[in-house]
Amino acid sequence: MTGRSDDSDRPPPDLSGTDSALCAEYVLNLLSDDEARAFERRLEREPVLQTEVTYWAEHFADISDSLPEVAPAAAVLRRIETEIFGTGRQTLWRALLPYLLGALVAAALAWVVNTKGLLNTAPPAPDLYADLVAADSGLALQAHYAPDTGVLTLRGPVDDLPPGRVLVVWVHPADGGGPVVLGPLETGVPGTLYVPEVLWGDLAGATLVISDLAADAATASAPTGRELARGTLTPG
Amino acid sequence: MDTQEQLAAVIARVALGDRPALRVLYQGTAPKLYAICLRILPDQDSAERALQEVYQEIWNSAAMSRANRSSPMTWMMAVARTVATGHRRRLGAAPCDQPDCAPVLADLSVLSGAQAKAPGIGGPLGLCLREQQVADVDMLRQVCLDGLSYSDIADTMGVDPAAVQSRMRRCFTQLRECLRR
């Protein structure tokens, strides 16, 4: 299933059969390069053609959707990331990769579970919020945890970190369990992290800690570095 | 949350340069996009190379996905088709030789009386394809799944590409009439 965009649910536009077929050919890459360029010029100024292209794309997707899925080799993702991000990222990122991999795989699995509707009977968990404040400065960040996606978002003003430093987020579960690193905020604040599924049930009342850490620090098992702020996750 | 909304949310994060989000997107969509590449391209190596380019394109163009107006998955599948078809045409690859490939037609007229079954194709299009002739549906599958051009199909059949194009355009018009109902 690819789902339907709003456009494909609307009544089809009144187009000539020739133009409609042209849109279908464009979607299926059947036009020559010259024809495609000429069509794209029309597409820019004729919204009715855009709607028709979307319409055909949604319907032809049902044909591609009939193919059984095939998992690519694990090396492909590594090559994609190397191609896009390059090599030589900070050491901390690599050090924390196992944690993030777990979190991301968990998030992906959760997504699959949600997609397949396997957990439809579970009551929805509430969104959680925390104000992360610093004891010794005016720093105040806001955290929001969305239970349906496992995404933790942090917002708020943060001064630029010195070179070689990164922000790292930790969680102390409410049941008194040991601190768990959620990962570095690659893009700083605002930024997002994916919470490992094993922690999803332990976040209400949990304490979030954000610290800054040397980017080349070794894997840490407890919050290290300068603590910038902390706060407790609670509903609403 | 609706799956398409989840997908749109992850793509929105990708558009902001969120690297973990790209990985999440990959984990959730790569098997489908890889299947498209693998079907269009002749071997695993070329399909993997195409898949790399697909996700590069998605990373670079994620911000455009909303402007595209298709559902997020349709947009990504279209990217995969376009990239893989481009690779295929540059390679000059032979038509699909896997067991489930659409059959190569010997003659447009031979099967013209038979109605198609459109196996495995869902949605309104699947229903409308059942009203089409087998030859038309096979050509559509060769174009859509195998990434063939009009010329590719014409070559295998020994006919003029214009004849194939004419036949396909008529098929598109008939499908459009059916979908309108």
Short mmCIF file of C-alpha atoms in Angstrom, two decimals:
data_model
loop_
_atom_site.label_atom_id
_atom_site.label_comp_id
_atom_site.label_asym_id
_atom_site.label_seq_id
_atom_site.Cartn_x
_atom_site.Cartn_y
_atom_site.Cartn_z
CA MET A 1 0.00 0.00 0.00
CA THR A 2 1.31 3.38 -0.84
CA GLY A 3 -1.59 5.35 0.52
CA ARG A 4 -3.31 8.01 -1.46
CA SER A 5 -2.50 11.65 -1.62
CA ASP A 6 -5.41 14.03 -1.45
CA ASP A 7 -5.07 14.68 -5.15
CA SER A 8 -5.74 11.10 -6.18
CA ASP A 9 -9.03 11.16 -4.26
CA ARG A 10 -10.29 14.22 -6.02
CA PRO A 11 -12.45 14.00 -9.12
CA PRO A 12 -10.13 13.78 -12.10
CA PRO A 13 -9.57 16.99 -14.01
CA ASP A 14 -11.09 17.49 -17.41
CA LEU A 15 -8.18 16.78 -19.71
CA SER A 16 -7.98 15.65 -23.26
CA GLY A 17 -7.12 12.01 -23.70
CA THR A 18 -3.89 13.03 -25.38
CA ASP A 19 -2.73 15.15 -22.45
CA SER A 20 -3.74 12.49 -19.96
CA ALA A 21 -1.74 9.87 -21.89
CA LEU A 22 1.16 12.30 -22.04
CA CYS A 23 1.06 12.61 -18.24
CA ALA A 24 1.06 8.82 -17.94
CA GLU A 25 4.04 8.58 -20.27
CA TYR A 26 5.88 11.22 -18.25
CA VAL A 27 5.29 9.34 -15.01
CA LEU A 28 6.57 6.12 -16.59
CA ASN A 29 9.69 7.78 -18.08
CA LEU A 30 8.50 6.96 -21.59
CA LEU A 31 9.20 10.40 -23.03
CA SER A 32 12.46 11.25 -24.72
CA ASP A 33 14.67 13.79 -22.95
CA ASP A 34 13.48 16.56 -25.26
CA GLU A 35 9.84 15.58 -24.85
CA ALA A 36 10.22 15.40 -21.08
CA ARG A 37 11.79 18.87 -20.92
CA ALA A 38 9.03 20.33 -23.07
CA PHE A 39 6.42 18.63 -20.91
CA GLU A 40 8.02 19.95 -17.71
CA ARG A 41 7.78 23.48 -19.08
CA ARG A 42 4.05 22.97 -19.51
CA LEU A 43 3.86 21.32 -16.11
CA GLU A 44 5.18 24.45 -14.44
CA ARG A 45 2.34 26.59 -15.72
CA GLU A 46 -0.56 24.14 -16.02
CA PRO A 47 -1.76 22.94 -12.61
CA VAL A 48 -4.25 20.59 -14.23
CA LEU A 49 -1.31 18.63 -15.66
CA GLN A 50 0.34 18.50 -12.23
CA THR A 51 -2.82 17.00 -10.78
CA GLU A 52 -2.99 14.47 -13.59
CA VAL A 53 0.66 13.48 -13.09
CA THR A 54 0.02 12.94 -9.38
CA TYR A 55 -3.10 10.95 -10.24
CA TRP A 56 -1.25 8.58 -12.56
CA ALA A 57 1.73 8.28 -10.19
CA GLU A 58 -0.53 7.16 -7.37
CA HIS A 59 -2.26 4.58 -9.55
CA PHE A 60 0.91 3.24 -11.19
CA ALA A 61 2.38 2.89 -7.70
CA ASP A 62 -0.10 0.03 -7.25
CA ILE A 63 1.78 -1.87 -9.96
CA SER A 64 5.20 -1.31 -8.34
CA ASP A 65 3.59 -2.13 -5.02
CA SER A 66 2.83 -5.63 -6.30
CA LEU A 67 6.55 -6.50 -6.17
CA PRO A 68 7.59 -8.54 -3.13
CA GLU A 69 9.98 -6.60 -0.91
CA VAL A 70 13.67 -7.56 -0.93
CA ALA A 71 16.08 -6.55 1.84
CA PRO A 72 19.30 -5.10 0.43
CA ALA A 73 22.69 -6.14 1.80
CA ALA A 74 23.70 -4.35 5.01
CA ALA A 75 26.71 -2.82 3.27
CA VAL A 76 24.45 -0.69 1.08
CA LEU A 77 23.34 1.52 3.97
CA ARG A 78 26.97 2.02 5.01
CA ARG A 79 27.88 3.02 1.48
CA ILE A 80 24.97 5.44 1.30
CA GLU A 81 25.94 7.08 4.58
CA THR A 82 29.57 7.30 3.54
CA GLU A 83 28.54 8.76 0.21
CA ILE A 84 26.27 11.36 1.77
CA PHE A 85 28.03 12.17 5.02
CA GLY A 86 31.58 11.31 4.09
CA THR A 87 34.03 9.73 6.48
CA GLY A 88 35.86 11.26 9.38
CA ARG A 89 32.90 12.21 11.48
CA GLN A 90 33.67 12.76 15.11
CA THR A 91 34.82 9.82 17.15
CA LEU A 92 31.99 10.19 19.63
CA TRP A 93 29.47 9.51 16.93
CA ARG A 94 31.14 6.22 16.17
CA ALA A 95 31.45 5.46 19.86
CA LEU A 96 27.76 6.00 20.36
CA LEU A 97 26.72 4.26 17.16
CA PRO A 98 25.78 0.97 18.87
CA TYR A 99 23.35 2.84 21.12
CA LEU A 100 21.87 4.71 18.20
CA LEU A 101 21.67 1.62 16.06
CA GLY A 102 19.66 -0.03 18.77
CA ALA A 103 17.44 3.00 19.05
CA LEU A 104 16.94 3.29 15.35
CA VAL A 105 16.31 -0.37 14.77
CA ALA A 106 13.84 -0.22 17.64
CA ALA A 107 12.16 2.79 16.09
CA ALA A 108 12.07 1.08 12.71
CA LEU A 109 10.63 -2.07 14.26
CA ALA A 110 8.08 -0.02 16.10
CA TRP A 111 7.20 1.64 12.85
CA VAL A 112 6.74 -1.74 11.18
CA VAL A 113 4.63 -2.93 14.08
CA ASN A 114 2.48 0.18 13.82
CA THR A 115 2.29 -0.16 10.06
CA LYS A 116 1.09 -3.73 10.30
CA GLY A 117 -1.39 -2.77 12.99
CA LEU A 118 -0.02 -5.39 15.35
CA LEU A 119 -0.48 -3.29 18.42
CA ASN A 120 -3.81 -1.71 17.69
CA THR A 121 -5.22 -2.82 21.01
CA ALA A 122 -2.71 -0.89 23.12
CA PRO A 123 -4.05 2.34 24.59
CA PRO A 124 -2.19 5.40 23.29
CA ALA A 125 0.59 6.57 25.59
CA PRO A 126 0.56 10.28 26.42
CA ASP A 127 3.08 12.73 25.04
CA LEU A 128 5.69 13.71 27.63
CA TYR A 129 7.27 17.09 28.22
CA ALA A 130 10.17 18.36 30.31
CA ASP A 131 11.72 21.72 31.04
CA LEU A 132 15.45 21.19 31.26
CA VAL A 133 16.95 23.87 33.45
CA ALA A 134 20.44 24.50 34.77
CA ALA A 135 21.16 25.04 38.43
CA ASP A 136 23.95 27.51 37.79
CA SER A 137 22.84 29.37 34.67
CA GLY A 138 19.78 30.68 32.92
CA LEU A 139 19.76 27.83 30.39
CA ALA A 140 16.25 26.47 29.77
CA LEU A 141 15.47 23.84 27.16
CA GLN A 142 12.17 22.19 26.34
CA ALA A 143 11.94 18.48 25.62
CA HIS A 144 9.01 16.73 23.96
CA TYR A 145 8.70 12.97 23.65
CA ALA A 146 6.22 11.65 21.07
CA PRO A 147 5.31 8.07 22.07
CA ASP A 148 3.86 7.14 18.69
CA THR A 149 7.18 7.68 16.92
CA GLY A 150 9.70 7.30 19.77
CA VAL A 151 11.15 10.68 18.89
CA LEU A 152 12.51 13.04 21.53
CA THR A 153 12.76 16.65 20.39
CA LEU A 154 14.75 19.33 22.21
CA ARG A 155 14.28 23.02 21.66
CA GLY A 156 15.58 26.17 23.25
CA PRO A 157 18.41 28.64 23.03
CA VAL A 158 21.88 27.12 23.40
CA ASP A 159 25.09 29.02 22.87
CA ASP A 160 27.34 27.63 20.21
CA LEU A 161 29.63 24.98 21.61
CA PRO A 162 33.37 25.31 21.31
CA PRO A 163 34.89 23.27 18.50
CA GLY A 164 35.28 19.63 19.38
CA ARG A 165 32.36 19.59 21.83
CA VAL A 166 28.93 18.01 21.32
CA LEU A 167 25.68 17.95 23.28
CA VAL A 168 24.77 14.52 24.63
CA VAL A 169 21.42 13.51 26.12
CA TRP A 170 21.02 10.93 28.89
CA VAL A 171 17.99 9.48 30.59
CA HIS A 172 17.69 8.29 34.18
CA PRO A 173 14.62 6.01 34.23
CA ALA A 174 12.08 6.73 36.94
CA ASP A 175 12.51 3.26 38.44
CA GLY A 176 16.02 4.18 39.55
CA GLY A 177 17.76 2.24 36.79
CA GLY A 178 21.14 3.41 35.61
CA PRO A 179 21.53 6.29 33.19
CA VAL A 180 21.31 5.46 29.52
CA VAL A 181 22.79 7.57 26.77
CA LEU A 182 20.30 8.55 24.09
CA GLY A 183 22.98 9.96 21.86
CA PRO A 184 24.63 13.13 20.67
CA LEU A 185 22.54 15.90 19.17
CA GLU A 186 24.21 15.85 15.80
CA THR A 187 22.60 19.03 14.64
CA GLY A 188 22.59 20.77 18.01
CA VAL A 189 19.39 22.32 19.37
CA PRO A 190 16.72 22.12 18.08
CA GLY A 191 17.37 18.48 17.43
CA THR A 192 15.83 15.03 17.67
CA LEU A 193 16.81 11.67 19.04
CA TYR A 194 15.16 8.28 18.72
CA VAL A 195 14.54 6.60 22.04
CA PRO A 196 15.25 2.84 22.20
CA GLU A 197 12.01 0.90 22.43
CA VAL A 198 13.09 -0.78 25.67
CA LEU A 199 12.90 2.62 27.34
CA TRP A 200 9.52 3.65 26.02
CA GLY A 201 7.68 2.35 29.06
CA ASP A 202 10.11 3.99 31.49
CA LEU A 203 10.07 7.56 30.32
CA ALA A 204 7.17 9.00 32.35
CA GLY A 205 8.86 10.51 35.40
CA ALA A 206 12.33 9.85 34.02
CA THR A 207 15.02 12.52 34.31
CA LEU A 208 16.69 13.86 31.21
CA VAL A 209 20.21 15.23 31.49
CA ILE A 210 22.00 17.15 28.79
CA SER A 211 25.74 17.61 28.95
CA ASP A 212 28.45 18.72 26.65
CA LEU A 213 31.21 16.32 25.97
CA ALA A 214 34.44 16.24 24.06
CA ALA A 215 33.65 14.91 20.62
CA ASP A 216 36.57 12.52 20.79
CA ALA A 217 35.54 11.12 24.17
CA ALA A 218 35.47 7.38 24.55
CA THR A 219 32.18 5.56 25.02
CA ALA A 220 30.72 6.65 28.31
CA SER A 221 28.39 4.56 30.42
CA ALA A 222 27.19 7.38 32.65
CA PRO A 223 26.68 11.11 32.17
CA THR A 224 30.04 12.73 31.87
CA GLY A 225 31.19 16.11 30.79
CA ARG A 226 29.72 19.39 31.97
CA GLU A 227 26.05 19.01 32.89
CA LEU A 228 24.15 21.79 31.19
CA ALA A 229 20.62 21.13 32.32
CA ARG A 230 18.22 18.49 33.61
CA GLY A 231 14.49 18.01 33.92
CA THR A 232 11.74 15.42 34.49
CA LEU A 233 9.47 14.08 31.75
CA THR A 234 5.79 14.35 32.62
CA PRO A 235 2.54 14.18 30.65
CA GLY A 236 1.11 17.46 29.39
CA MET B 1 -0.76 7.86 13.66
CA ASP B 2 -1.34 7.24 9.99
CA THR B 3 1.59 5.52 8.27
CA GLN B 4 1.79 8.14 5.55
CA GLU B 5 1.94 10.83 8.22
CA GLN B 6 4.76 9.01 9.98
CA LEU B 7 6.61 8.70 6.71
CA ALA B 8 6.02 12.37 5.92
CA ALA B 9 7.31 13.30 9.39
CA VAL B 10 10.50 11.30 8.91
CA ILE B 11 11.03 12.79 5.44
CA ALA B 12 10.53 16.24 6.94
CA ARG B 13 13.36 15.47 9.39
CA VAL B 14 15.51 14.24 6.51
CA ALA B 15 14.82 17.51 4.71
CA LEU B 16 16.28 19.30 7.74
CA GLY B 17 19.47 17.27 7.45
CA ASP B 18 18.65 14.89 10.31
CA ARG B 19 21.03 11.99 9.75
CA PRO B 20 19.41 9.46 12.09
CA ALA B 21 16.12 10.16 10.33
CA LEU B 22 17.66 9.08 7.02
CA ARG B 23 18.56 5.77 8.61
CA VAL B 24 15.04 5.35 9.96
CA LEU B 25 13.67 6.15 6.52
CA TYR B 26 16.02 3.65 4.93
CA GLN B 27 15.10 0.88 7.39
CA GLY B 28 11.43 1.41 6.66
CA THR B 29 11.52 1.79 2.89
CA ALA B 30 14.67 0.22 1.41
CA PRO B 31 13.19 -3.28 0.84
CA LYS B 32 10.46 -1.84 -1.35
CA LEU B 33 12.73 0.52 -3.27
CA TYR B 34 15.39 -2.16 -3.66
CA ALA B 35 12.78 -4.52 -5.11
CA ILE B 36 12.00 -1.89 -7.75
CA CYS B 37 15.69 -1.44 -8.61
CA LEU B 38 16.35 -5.17 -8.64
CA ARG B 39 13.48 -5.74 -11.03
CA ILE B 40 14.56 -3.05 -13.47
CA LEU B 41 18.29 -3.75 -13.41
CA PRO B 42 19.99 -6.93 -14.55
CA ASP B 43 21.96 -7.83 -11.44
CA GLN B 44 22.39 -7.21 -7.73
CA ASP B 45 25.45 -4.95 -8.09
CA SER B 46 23.78 -2.52 -10.43
CA ALA B 47 20.60 -2.58 -8.32
CA GLU B 48 22.61 -1.73 -5.20
CA ARG B 49 24.36 1.12 -7.00
CA ALA B 50 21.00 2.45 -8.12
CA LEU B 51 19.65 2.17 -4.57
CA GLN B 52 22.55 4.26 -3.31
CA GLU B 53 21.70 6.95 -5.82
CA VAL B 54 18.01 6.71 -4.89
CA TYR B 55 18.72 7.58 -1.25
CA GLN B 56 21.15 10.30 -2.24
CA GLU B 57 18.40 11.78 -4.36
CA ILE B 58 15.92 11.43 -1.50
CA TRP B 59 18.39 13.09 0.88
CA ASN B 60 18.95 15.95 -1.58
CA SER B 61 15.30 16.37 -2.59
CA ALA B 62 13.39 15.56 0.59
CA ALA B 63 12.33 19.18 0.90
CA MET B 64 10.68 18.88 -2.51
CA SER B 65 8.60 15.84 -1.64
CA ARG B 66 5.67 17.87 -0.35
CA ALA B 67 5.68 20.09 -3.41
CA ASN B 68 5.48 16.91 -5.45
CA ARG B 69 1.97 16.35 -4.00
CA SER B 70 2.14 12.57 -4.27
CA SER B 71 2.02 10.49 -1.11
CA PRO B 72 5.51 10.09 0.39
CA MET B 73 5.83 6.44 -0.59
CA THR B 74 4.67 7.11 -4.14
CA TRP B 75 7.23 9.88 -4.40
CA MET B 76 10.04 7.60 -3.22
CA MET B 77 8.94 4.78 -5.52
CA ALA B 78 8.92 7.23 -8.43
CA VAL B 79 12.46 8.30 -7.53
CA ALA B 80 13.52 4.64 -7.47
CA ARG B 81 11.88 3.94 -10.84
CA THR B 82 13.43 6.99 -12.44
CA VAL B 83 16.93 6.32 -11.12
CA ALA B 84 16.84 2.61 -11.91
CA THR B 85 15.40 3.20 -15.37
CA GLY B 86 18.15 5.74 -16.05
CA HIS B 87 20.81 3.22 -14.95
CA ARG B 88 19.20 0.56 -17.08
CA ARG B 89 19.19 2.70 -20.19
CA ARG B 90 22.80 3.72 -19.66
CA LEU B 91 23.77 0.07 -19.23
CA GLY B 92 21.82 -0.94 -22.30
CA ALA B 93 20.57 -3.81 -20.19
CA ALA B 94 18.72 -6.73 -21.64
CA PRO B 95 15.04 -7.14 -20.80
CA CYS B 96 14.20 -8.69 -17.46
CA ASP B 97 15.12 -12.39 -17.39
CA GLN B 98 13.71 -13.33 -14.02
CA PRO B 99 10.95 -15.94 -13.74
CA ASP B 100 8.28 -13.44 -12.73
CA CYS B 101 9.03 -10.95 -15.49
CA ALA B 102 6.19 -9.90 -17.70
CA PRO B 103 6.20 -12.14 -20.78
CA VAL B 104 7.78 -10.85 -23.93
CA LEU B 105 5.11 -10.51 -26.55
CA ALA B 106 5.60 -12.09 -29.92
CA ASP B 107 2.85 -10.23 -31.67
CA LEU B 108 0.49 -7.52 -30.53
CA SER B 109 -2.40 -9.09 -32.34
CA VAL B 110 -2.06 -12.62 -31.00
CA LEU B 111 -3.44 -11.94 -27.56
CA SER B 112 -5.63 -9.05 -28.46
CA GLY B 113 -8.85 -10.85 -27.69
CA ALA B 114 -7.95 -12.11 -24.24
CA GLN B 115 -8.76 -10.19 -21.11
CA ALA B 116 -6.10 -9.63 -18.48
CA LYS B 117 -6.04 -10.86 -14.90
CA ALA B 118 -3.65 -8.21 -13.60
CA PRO B 119 -2.25 -10.56 -10.95
CA GLY B 120 -1.28 -9.00 -7.69
CA ILE B 121 -2.11 -5.45 -8.66
CA GLY B 122 -4.43 -3.82 -6.17
CA GLY B 123 -6.49 -0.68 -6.04
CA PRO B 124 -8.78 0.79 -8.66
CA LEU B 125 -6.08 0.38 -11.31
CA GLY B 126 -5.98 -3.37 -10.65
CA LEU B 127 -9.73 -3.52 -11.23
CA CYS B 128 -9.50 -1.48 -14.42
CA LEU B 129 -6.64 -3.59 -15.74
CA ARG B 130 -8.96 -6.58 -15.62
CA GLU B 131 -10.99 -4.89 -18.36
CA GLN B 132 -7.91 -4.49 -20.52
CA GLN B 133 -6.50 -6.94 -22.98
CA VAL B 134 -3.67 -9.17 -21.84
CA ALA B 135 -1.23 -7.69 -24.34
CA ASP B 136 -1.84 -4.18 -23.03
CA VAL B 137 -1.43 -5.17 -19.42
CA ASP B 138 1.76 -7.05 -20.20
CA MET B 139 3.17 -4.02 -21.98
CA LEU B 140 2.21 -1.79 -19.06
CA ARG B 141 3.91 -4.15 -16.64
CA GLN B 142 7.01 -4.24 -18.84
CA VAL B 143 7.12 -0.46 -18.81
CA CYS B 144 6.25 0.03 -15.17
CA LEU B 145 8.02 -2.89 -13.51
CA ASP B 146 10.85 -3.68 -15.91
CA GLY B 147 11.61 -0.09 -16.92
CA LEU B 148 11.32 -0.83 -20.64
CA SER B 149 10.91 1.92 -23.20
CA TYR B 150 8.65 1.82 -26.21
CA SER B 151 11.73 1.01 -28.30
CA ASP B 152 12.72 -1.88 -26.01
CA ILE B 153 9.29 -3.44 -26.38
CA ALA B 154 9.24 -2.79 -30.13
CA ASP B 155 12.67 -4.42 -30.51
CA THR B 156 11.60 -7.60 -28.76
CA MET B 157 8.52 -7.79 -30.91
CA GLY B 158 10.08 -6.68 -34.18
CA VAL B 159 7.56 -3.90 -34.70
CA ASP B 160 7.71 -0.14 -35.07
CA PRO B 161 8.00 1.75 -31.74
CA ALA B 162 5.26 4.05 -32.97
CA ALA B 163 2.88 1.08 -33.06
CA VAL B 164 3.72 0.25 -29.45
CA GLN B 165 3.27 3.87 -28.42
CA SER B 166 -0.07 4.10 -30.17
CA ARG B 167 -1.24 0.94 -28.47
CA MET B 168 -0.10 2.12 -25.05
CA ARG B 169 -1.69 5.53 -25.43
CA ARG B 170 -4.97 3.88 -26.26
CA CYS B 171 -4.54 1.74 -23.17
CA PHE B 172 -3.90 4.83 -21.02
CA THR B 173 -7.02 6.50 -22.38
CA GLN B 174 -9.14 3.44 -21.69
CA LEU B 175 -7.72 3.10 -18.19
CA ARG B 176 -8.43 6.75 -17.53
CA GLU B 177 -12.03 6.30 -18.61
CA CYS B 178 -12.37 3.30 -16.33
CA LEU B 179 -10.76 5.10 -13.37
CA ARG B 180 -13.09 8.05 -13.89
CA ARG B 181 -16.11 5.77 -13.25
#
